Short mmCIF file of C-alpha atoms and ligand atoms in Angstrom, two decimals:
data_model
loop_
_atom_site.label_atom_id
_atom_site.label_comp_id
_atom_site.label_asym_id
_atom_site.label_seq_id
_atom_site.Cartn_x
_atom_site.Cartn_y
_atom_site.Cartn_z
CA THR M 1 17.26 -10.75 -14.92
CA MET M 2 17.31 -8.83 -11.72
CA ARG M 3 13.86 -10.21 -10.80
CA GLU M 4 15.02 -13.82 -11.12
CA SER M 5 18.19 -13.29 -9.12
CA TYR M 6 16.10 -11.76 -6.31
CA SER M 7 13.60 -14.67 -6.29
CA SER M 8 16.38 -17.25 -6.27
CA GLU M 9 17.93 -15.31 -3.41
CA ASN M 10 14.56 -15.76 -1.66
CA ASP M 11 14.97 -19.46 -1.71
CA SER M 12 18.45 -19.53 -0.38
CA GLY M 13 17.84 -16.81 2.25
CA PHE M 14 18.98 -13.27 2.97
CA LYS M 15 21.86 -11.91 4.95
CA CYS M 16 20.88 -11.30 8.58
CA LEU M 17 21.88 -7.80 9.81
CA LYS M 18 20.85 -8.27 13.50
CA PRO M 19 21.61 -11.89 14.47
CA GLU M 20 21.51 -11.05 18.19
CA LEU M 21 17.91 -9.74 17.97
CA ARG M 22 15.47 -11.53 20.36
CA PRO M 23 12.34 -13.03 18.70
CA ILE M 24 10.28 -10.97 16.29
CA VAL M 25 6.56 -11.17 17.08
CA VAL M 26 4.21 -10.41 14.14
CA VAL M 27 0.69 -9.54 15.42
CA GLY M 28 -1.57 -10.68 12.63
CA GLY M 29 1.21 -12.94 11.31
CA TYR M 30 -1.36 -15.42 10.01
CA GLY M 31 -2.71 -12.73 7.66
CA GLN M 32 -1.60 -11.94 4.15
CA LEU M 33 0.97 -9.16 4.55
CA GLY M 34 1.99 -10.26 8.05
CA GLY M 35 2.62 -13.72 6.63
CA LEU M 36 4.83 -12.28 3.88
CA PHE M 37 6.93 -10.42 6.40
CA CYS M 38 7.15 -13.54 8.62
CA ARG M 39 8.63 -15.41 5.67
CA LEU M 40 11.06 -12.59 4.84
CA PHE M 41 12.24 -12.44 8.51
CA GLU M 42 12.60 -16.25 8.68
CA LEU M 43 14.49 -16.34 5.32
CA SER M 44 16.88 -13.79 6.90
CA GLY M 45 17.56 -15.99 9.94
CA TYR M 46 15.39 -14.24 12.56
CA GLN M 47 13.30 -16.13 15.10
CA VAL M 48 9.67 -15.34 14.30
CA ARG M 49 6.53 -15.81 16.40
CA LYS M 50 3.02 -15.14 15.24
CA LEU M 51 0.40 -13.61 17.49
CA GLY M 52 -3.01 -14.32 15.94
CA SER M 53 -6.50 -13.34 17.02
CA GLN M 54 -6.87 -16.48 19.12
CA ASP M 55 -3.58 -16.07 20.93
CA TRP M 56 -4.22 -13.19 23.37
CA ASP M 57 -4.60 -15.53 26.32
CA CYS M 58 -0.93 -16.37 26.07
CA ALA M 59 0.13 -13.00 24.63
CA ASP M 60 2.26 -12.08 27.74
CA ASP M 61 4.36 -15.22 27.16
CA ILE M 62 4.70 -14.55 23.42
CA LEU M 63 5.64 -10.92 23.95
CA ALA M 64 7.74 -11.20 27.08
CA ASP M 65 11.21 -11.39 25.41
CA ALA M 66 10.34 -9.79 22.06
CA GLY M 67 13.10 -7.93 20.27
CA MET M 68 10.62 -6.45 17.84
CA VAL M 69 6.88 -6.39 17.50
CA VAL M 70 5.28 -5.84 14.08
CA VAL M 71 1.57 -5.09 13.93
CA SER M 72 -0.24 -6.22 10.75
CA VAL M 73 -3.95 -6.50 11.56
CA PRO M 74 -7.12 -5.21 9.87
CA ILE M 75 -6.94 -1.40 9.75
CA ASN M 76 -10.11 -0.80 11.76
CA LEU M 77 -8.71 -2.85 14.64
CA THR M 78 -5.12 -1.55 14.52
CA GLU M 79 -5.25 1.16 17.15
CA GLN M 80 -7.08 -0.93 19.72
CA ILE M 81 -4.71 -3.82 19.23
CA ILE M 82 -1.69 -1.55 19.57
CA ALA M 83 -3.16 -0.29 22.81
CA LYS M 84 -2.89 -3.82 24.24
CA LEU M 85 0.93 -3.83 23.68
CA ASP M 86 1.64 -1.99 26.92
CA HIS M 87 4.10 -4.47 28.52
CA LEU M 88 6.87 -4.64 25.88
CA PRO M 89 10.51 -4.68 26.99
CA ASP M 90 11.87 -1.09 26.90
CA ASP M 91 14.39 -1.85 24.15
CA CYS M 92 11.82 -3.69 21.94
CA ILE M 93 11.16 -2.04 18.55
CA LEU M 94 7.45 -1.50 17.93
CA ALA M 95 6.55 -1.32 14.20
CA ASP M 96 3.40 -1.56 12.10
CA LEU M 97 2.58 -2.20 8.42
CA THR M 98 -0.75 -0.28 8.31
CA SER M 99 -1.75 1.49 5.09
CA ILE M 100 -2.53 4.64 7.09
CA LYS M 101 0.16 6.15 9.34
CA SER M 102 -0.89 8.99 11.65
CA GLY M 103 -3.30 7.11 13.91
CA PRO M 104 -1.24 3.91 14.36
CA LEU M 105 2.05 5.86 14.83
CA GLN M 106 0.47 7.98 17.54
CA ALA M 107 -0.99 4.90 19.20
CA MET M 108 2.42 3.10 19.20
CA LEU M 109 4.18 6.18 20.68
CA GLU M 110 1.56 6.38 23.43
CA VAL M 111 1.65 2.69 24.45
CA HIS M 112 5.41 2.00 24.25
CA ARG M 113 8.33 4.07 25.44
CA GLY M 114 11.03 2.29 23.38
CA PRO M 115 11.83 2.58 19.66
CA VAL M 116 8.86 3.06 17.35
CA ILE M 117 8.62 3.06 13.55
CA GLY M 118 5.73 3.10 11.15
CA LEU M 119 6.12 1.21 7.83
CA HIS M 120 3.85 1.16 4.83
CA PRO M 121 4.79 -1.40 2.22
CA MET M 122 3.42 -0.05 -1.08
CA PHE M 123 2.58 -3.53 -2.37
CA GLY M 124 0.23 -6.37 -1.65
CA PRO M 125 1.04 -9.93 -0.51
CA ASP M 126 0.91 -11.26 -4.06
CA ILE M 127 4.37 -10.07 -5.20
CA ALA M 128 7.09 -12.61 -6.07
CA SER M 129 9.91 -10.49 -4.60
CA LEU M 130 10.52 -7.05 -3.13
CA ALA M 131 12.75 -6.01 -6.03
CA LYS M 132 11.71 -2.56 -7.26
CA GLN M 133 8.99 -2.32 -4.60
CA VAL M 134 8.73 0.72 -2.29
CA VAL M 135 8.45 0.73 1.48
CA VAL M 136 7.41 4.10 2.99
CA TYR M 137 8.45 4.69 6.61
CA CYS M 138 7.76 7.22 9.32
CA ASP M 139 10.24 7.79 12.14
CA GLY M 140 8.64 7.40 15.50
CA ARG M 141 11.27 7.31 18.29
CA HIS M 142 14.93 6.27 18.66
CA PRO M 143 15.68 5.88 14.94
CA GLU M 144 19.24 4.69 15.67
CA SER M 145 17.88 1.43 17.09
CA TYR M 146 16.02 0.41 13.93
CA GLN M 147 18.47 1.48 11.16
CA TRP M 148 19.37 -2.22 10.78
CA LEU M 149 15.68 -2.94 9.99
CA LEU M 150 15.65 -0.31 7.22
CA GLU M 151 18.82 -1.80 5.81
CA GLN M 152 17.34 -5.30 6.08
CA ILE M 153 14.36 -4.21 4.01
CA GLN M 154 16.78 -2.85 1.42
CA ILE M 155 18.57 -6.22 1.37
CA TRP M 156 15.20 -7.75 0.50
CA GLY M 157 15.31 -5.54 -2.63
CA ALA M 158 12.91 -2.72 -1.70
CA THR M 159 13.56 0.98 -1.92
CA LEU M 160 12.83 3.11 1.14
CA ASN M 161 11.06 6.43 1.27
CA ARG M 162 11.03 8.47 4.48
CA ILE M 163 8.00 10.79 5.05
CA SER M 164 6.04 12.30 7.93
CA ALA M 165 2.86 10.48 8.92
CA ILE M 166 0.69 13.46 8.05
CA GLU M 167 2.23 13.94 4.58
CA HIS M 168 1.84 10.19 4.00
CA ASP M 169 -1.83 10.22 4.88
CA GLN M 170 -2.40 13.28 2.69
CA GLY M 171 -0.70 11.58 -0.26
CA MET M 172 -2.70 8.40 0.33
CA THR M 173 -5.95 10.36 -0.03
CA LEU M 174 -5.13 10.64 -3.73
CA ILE M 175 -3.01 7.58 -4.29
CA GLN M 176 -5.19 5.07 -2.46
CA ALA M 177 -8.59 6.44 -1.33
CA LEU M 178 -9.62 8.34 -4.45
CA ARG M 179 -8.07 5.83 -6.90
CA HIS M 180 -9.59 2.75 -5.26
CA PHE M 181 -12.94 4.54 -4.92
CA THR M 182 -13.06 5.49 -8.65
CA SER M 183 -12.19 1.89 -9.47
CA PHE M 184 -14.94 0.72 -7.15
CA VAL M 185 -17.48 3.03 -8.81
CA TYR M 186 -16.35 2.05 -12.30
CA GLY M 187 -16.84 -1.67 -11.26
CA VAL M 188 -20.27 -0.91 -9.88
CA HIS M 189 -21.10 0.90 -13.08
CA LEU M 190 -19.95 -1.99 -15.24
CA ALA M 191 -21.86 -4.52 -13.24
CA GLU M 192 -25.04 -2.40 -13.44
CA GLU M 193 -24.59 -1.79 -17.21
CA ASP M 194 -23.82 -5.50 -17.52
CA PRO M 195 -22.02 -5.57 -20.89
CA GLN M 196 -20.55 -8.81 -22.15
CA LEU M 197 -17.07 -8.81 -20.76
CA GLU M 198 -15.77 -11.08 -23.53
CA LEU M 199 -17.20 -8.71 -26.15
CA LEU M 200 -15.62 -5.74 -24.43
CA LEU M 201 -12.23 -7.47 -24.37
CA SER M 202 -12.47 -8.51 -28.00
CA LEU M 203 -13.03 -4.84 -28.92
CA SER M 204 -10.29 -3.55 -26.59
CA SER M 205 -7.08 -1.89 -27.35
CA PRO M 206 -4.34 -2.97 -25.01
CA ILE M 207 -4.76 0.25 -22.95
CA TYR M 208 -8.43 -0.45 -22.29
CA ARG M 209 -7.65 -4.04 -21.43
CA LEU M 210 -5.05 -2.70 -18.94
CA GLU M 211 -7.63 -0.24 -17.52
CA LEU M 212 -10.16 -3.06 -17.13
CA ALA M 213 -7.47 -5.11 -15.41
CA MET M 214 -6.68 -2.27 -13.00
CA VAL M 215 -10.38 -2.08 -12.08
CA GLY M 216 -11.12 -5.82 -12.12
CA ARG M 217 -8.13 -6.72 -9.85
CA LEU M 218 -9.63 -4.64 -7.06
CA PHE M 219 -12.59 -7.07 -6.90
CA ALA M 220 -10.26 -10.11 -6.58
CA GLN M 221 -9.13 -8.64 -3.23
CA ASP M 222 -10.55 -8.04 0.21
CA ALA M 223 -13.59 -5.71 0.42
CA GLN M 224 -12.94 -4.94 4.06
CA LEU M 225 -9.36 -3.78 3.38
CA TYR M 226 -10.53 -1.33 0.70
CA ALA M 227 -13.51 -0.10 2.71
CA ASP M 228 -11.12 0.58 5.58
CA ILE M 229 -8.57 2.35 3.35
CA ILE M 230 -11.21 4.53 1.65
CA MET M 231 -13.01 5.36 4.89
CA SER M 232 -9.92 5.75 7.04
CA ALA M 233 -9.86 9.53 7.14
CA PRO M 234 -12.37 12.39 6.79
CA GLN M 235 -10.08 14.10 4.24
CA ASN M 236 -10.69 11.10 1.98
CA LEU M 237 -14.37 11.79 1.74
CA ALA M 238 -13.75 15.50 1.25
CA MET M 239 -11.34 14.75 -1.62
CA ILE M 240 -13.86 12.29 -3.21
CA LYS M 241 -16.62 14.91 -2.94
CA ARG M 242 -14.38 17.51 -4.72
CA PHE M 243 -13.80 14.91 -7.50
CA HIS M 244 -17.53 14.35 -7.73
CA GLN M 245 -18.14 18.06 -8.01
CA ARG M 246 -15.62 18.38 -10.84
CA PHE M 247 -17.24 15.42 -12.59
CA GLY M 248 -20.53 17.35 -12.40
CA GLU M 249 -18.93 20.53 -13.76
CA ALA M 250 -17.43 18.53 -16.65
CA ILE M 251 -20.81 17.05 -17.42
CA GLU M 252 -22.37 20.54 -17.60
CA MET M 253 -19.68 21.38 -20.08
CA LEU M 254 -20.81 18.40 -22.22
CA GLU M 255 -24.42 19.46 -21.91
CA ARG M 256 -23.49 22.85 -23.25
CA GLN M 257 -21.52 21.16 -26.08
CA ASP M 258 -18.78 23.57 -25.02
CA LYS M 259 -15.71 22.36 -26.94
CA GLU M 260 -13.90 25.58 -26.25
CA ALA M 261 -14.16 25.13 -22.48
CA PHE M 262 -13.10 21.48 -22.95
CA THR M 263 -10.01 22.49 -24.91
CA GLN M 264 -9.18 25.21 -22.43
CA ALA M 265 -9.41 22.77 -19.54
CA PHE M 266 -7.44 20.18 -21.52
CA ASN M 267 -4.59 22.62 -22.14
CA GLN M 268 -4.57 23.70 -18.53
CA VAL M 269 -4.11 20.10 -17.41
CA GLU M 270 -1.48 19.54 -20.05
CA HIS M 271 0.39 22.56 -18.70
CA TRP M 272 0.06 21.27 -15.14
CA PHE M 273 1.66 17.88 -16.12
CA GLY M 274 4.41 19.78 -17.89
CA ASP M 275 7.26 17.53 -19.08
CA TYR M 276 5.57 14.56 -17.36
CA ALA M 277 2.85 14.45 -20.05
CA GLN M 278 5.33 13.42 -22.78
CA HIS M 279 7.26 11.33 -20.27
CA PHE M 280 4.07 9.40 -19.35
CA LEU M 281 3.14 8.89 -22.96
CA THR M 282 6.53 7.19 -23.55
CA GLU M 283 6.39 5.24 -20.30
CA SER M 284 2.90 3.90 -21.02
CA GLN M 285 3.97 2.84 -24.49
CA GLY M 286 6.66 0.69 -22.86
CA LEU M 287 4.18 -0.75 -20.36
CA LEU M 288 1.73 -1.49 -23.12
CA ARG M 289 4.37 -3.31 -25.13
CA GLN M 290 5.09 -5.50 -22.09
CA ALA M 291 1.35 -6.08 -21.42
CA ASN M 292 0.87 -6.99 -25.03
CA ASP M 293 3.78 -9.43 -24.98
CA SER M 294 2.39 -11.22 -21.97
CA THR M 295 -1.19 -11.52 -23.18
CA HIS M 296 -0.04 -13.04 -26.48
CA ARG M 297 2.37 -15.48 -24.86
P1 NAD E 301 -5.40 -9.79 6.60
O1 NAD E 301 -6.82 -9.79 6.96
O2 NAD E 301 -4.91 -10.82 5.60
O3 NAD E 301 -4.51 -10.02 7.91
C1 NAD E 301 -4.87 -9.54 9.15
C2 NAD E 301 -4.64 -10.62 10.16
O4 NAD E 301 -4.90 -10.06 11.47
C3 NAD E 301 -5.58 -11.81 10.02
O5 NAD E 301 -4.84 -13.02 10.07
C4 NAD E 301 -6.52 -11.72 11.25
O6 NAD E 301 -6.96 -12.94 11.75
C5 NAD E 301 -5.56 -11.08 12.22
N1 NAD E 301 -6.28 -10.43 13.34
C6 NAD E 301 -7.52 -9.99 13.45
N2 NAD E 301 -7.77 -9.56 14.71
C7 NAD E 301 -6.62 -9.82 15.45
C8 NAD E 301 -6.31 -9.68 16.79
N3 NAD E 301 -7.20 -9.12 17.66
N4 NAD E 301 -5.10 -10.04 17.23
C9 NAD E 301 -4.16 -10.58 16.31
N5 NAD E 301 -4.47 -10.80 15.02
C10 NAD E 301 -5.67 -10.42 14.58
O7 NAD E 301 -5.03 -8.35 6.11
P2 NAD E 301 -3.73 -7.78 5.35
O8 NAD E 301 -4.13 -7.51 3.96
O9 NAD E 301 -2.57 -8.73 5.62
O10 NAD E 301 -3.51 -6.41 6.07
C11 NAD E 301 -2.88 -6.28 7.31
C12 NAD E 301 -2.26 -4.93 7.39
O11 NAD E 301 -1.40 -4.71 6.26
C13 NAD E 301 -3.26 -3.75 7.32
O12 NAD E 301 -2.87 -2.79 8.26
C14 NAD E 301 -3.15 -3.24 5.96
O13 NAD E 301 -3.43 -1.82 5.95
C15 NAD E 301 -1.65 -3.51 5.71
N6 NAD E 301 -1.37 -3.49 4.28
C16 NAD E 301 -2.01 -4.42 3.43
C17 NAD E 301 -1.70 -4.46 2.09
C18 NAD E 301 -2.34 -5.46 1.19
O14 NAD E 301 -2.32 -5.26 -0.03
N7 NAD E 301 -2.95 -6.51 1.66
C19 NAD E 301 -0.75 -3.55 1.56
C20 NAD E 301 -0.09 -2.65 2.46
C21 NAD E 301 -0.45 -2.66 3.76
#
C-alpha cells in the first residue's frame, strides 16, 4: 500500500532538495513535534542541531551559521523565544510549527529581516508517516528562498495548503479550539457521571465507540498544549460562548417539547450541509467499516 511504501522510504531516507543548506537548528528539537521534524530533516540528509531549553548559554554558537531555524516550543513561550532570535544570518530561513499563526508570524517578521515562513502541521507526533497528512503554511517574506522546503515537505508525503495567518487562526477557532473544548467538556462530564466504561463499550455501536475514542484520545495527550490552543485567542472564547448559548436555546426547545422547532432546525442544518450531508454519510460508513475491521482483528 501507499502507506507502507512511504514508511519504508522513511527508513532508507528521502531525497535532499537543498544539499548546500547550512545546518538546520530546531529550537525545541527535543520536544515531540520538533523531534519528528529533526528526524525527517536528518533522513533527508540535512545537518540538524537541536536548541533545547538548557542551551541558550551557547545559542550564539549554535545559531551562528544556521541555514534555517525552525521554532517548535510550547505555544505560550513561542513569541518570547522568537524574540531572542535577533542575530540570525540575513539569508537564514526562519520558520515555526506553532498551532496558531498570526502572533508567531508577526514576531518572526519583526525579529528577522531574512526569509520567514509559518508552518502548521495538521498532525501530532504520533503518526507513522506524512502520507495523506496536511501541512498548512503562511508566507512571511522572500517566498522564493523557501520553495525547496515546501517541495521537501511534499517529498515526505504531505499535502500543502497555503493560507493567510488571519484566515488560519479564524478556521482554527472552529477546527481546534471549539472541537477540543467540547471534547474536554464531554470528558469532564463522563468523569463526573462516572459510568462503567466497559459497560458503555459493550453497549456501543461502532460510531459511539469512535466518538468515545475521539474524546478519550485527547486525555492521552498534553494538557498544556490543549489549554494553550483553546486559550490562544479571544475569538476562541467568543466562539465557545456562542456555542454555549445555542446549547441553551436547544435545551429550551426540549423543555417546551417543541418537536416542530426541532424538525425545522434539523432541516435548516441539513440544507446548510447540502450535498455534503449525503457525502458525509457515505464517508463515515467507510470509516466505520475500517474501524470495525481493526477492533475485531
Ligand atoms: P513539546 O512540549 O513536546 O515540545 C516543546 C519543546 O520545547 C520541549 O522539548 C521543551 O523542553 C522545549 N522548550 C521549552 N522552553 C524552551 C526554550 N526556552 N528554548 C528551547 N526549547 C524550549 O510540545 P510539542 O507538542 O512538540 O509542540 C511544539 C509546537 O508544535 C507547538 O507550537 C505546537 O503548537 C506545535 N504543534 C504541536 C502538535 C502536536 O500535536 N503535538 C501539532 C501541531 C503543532
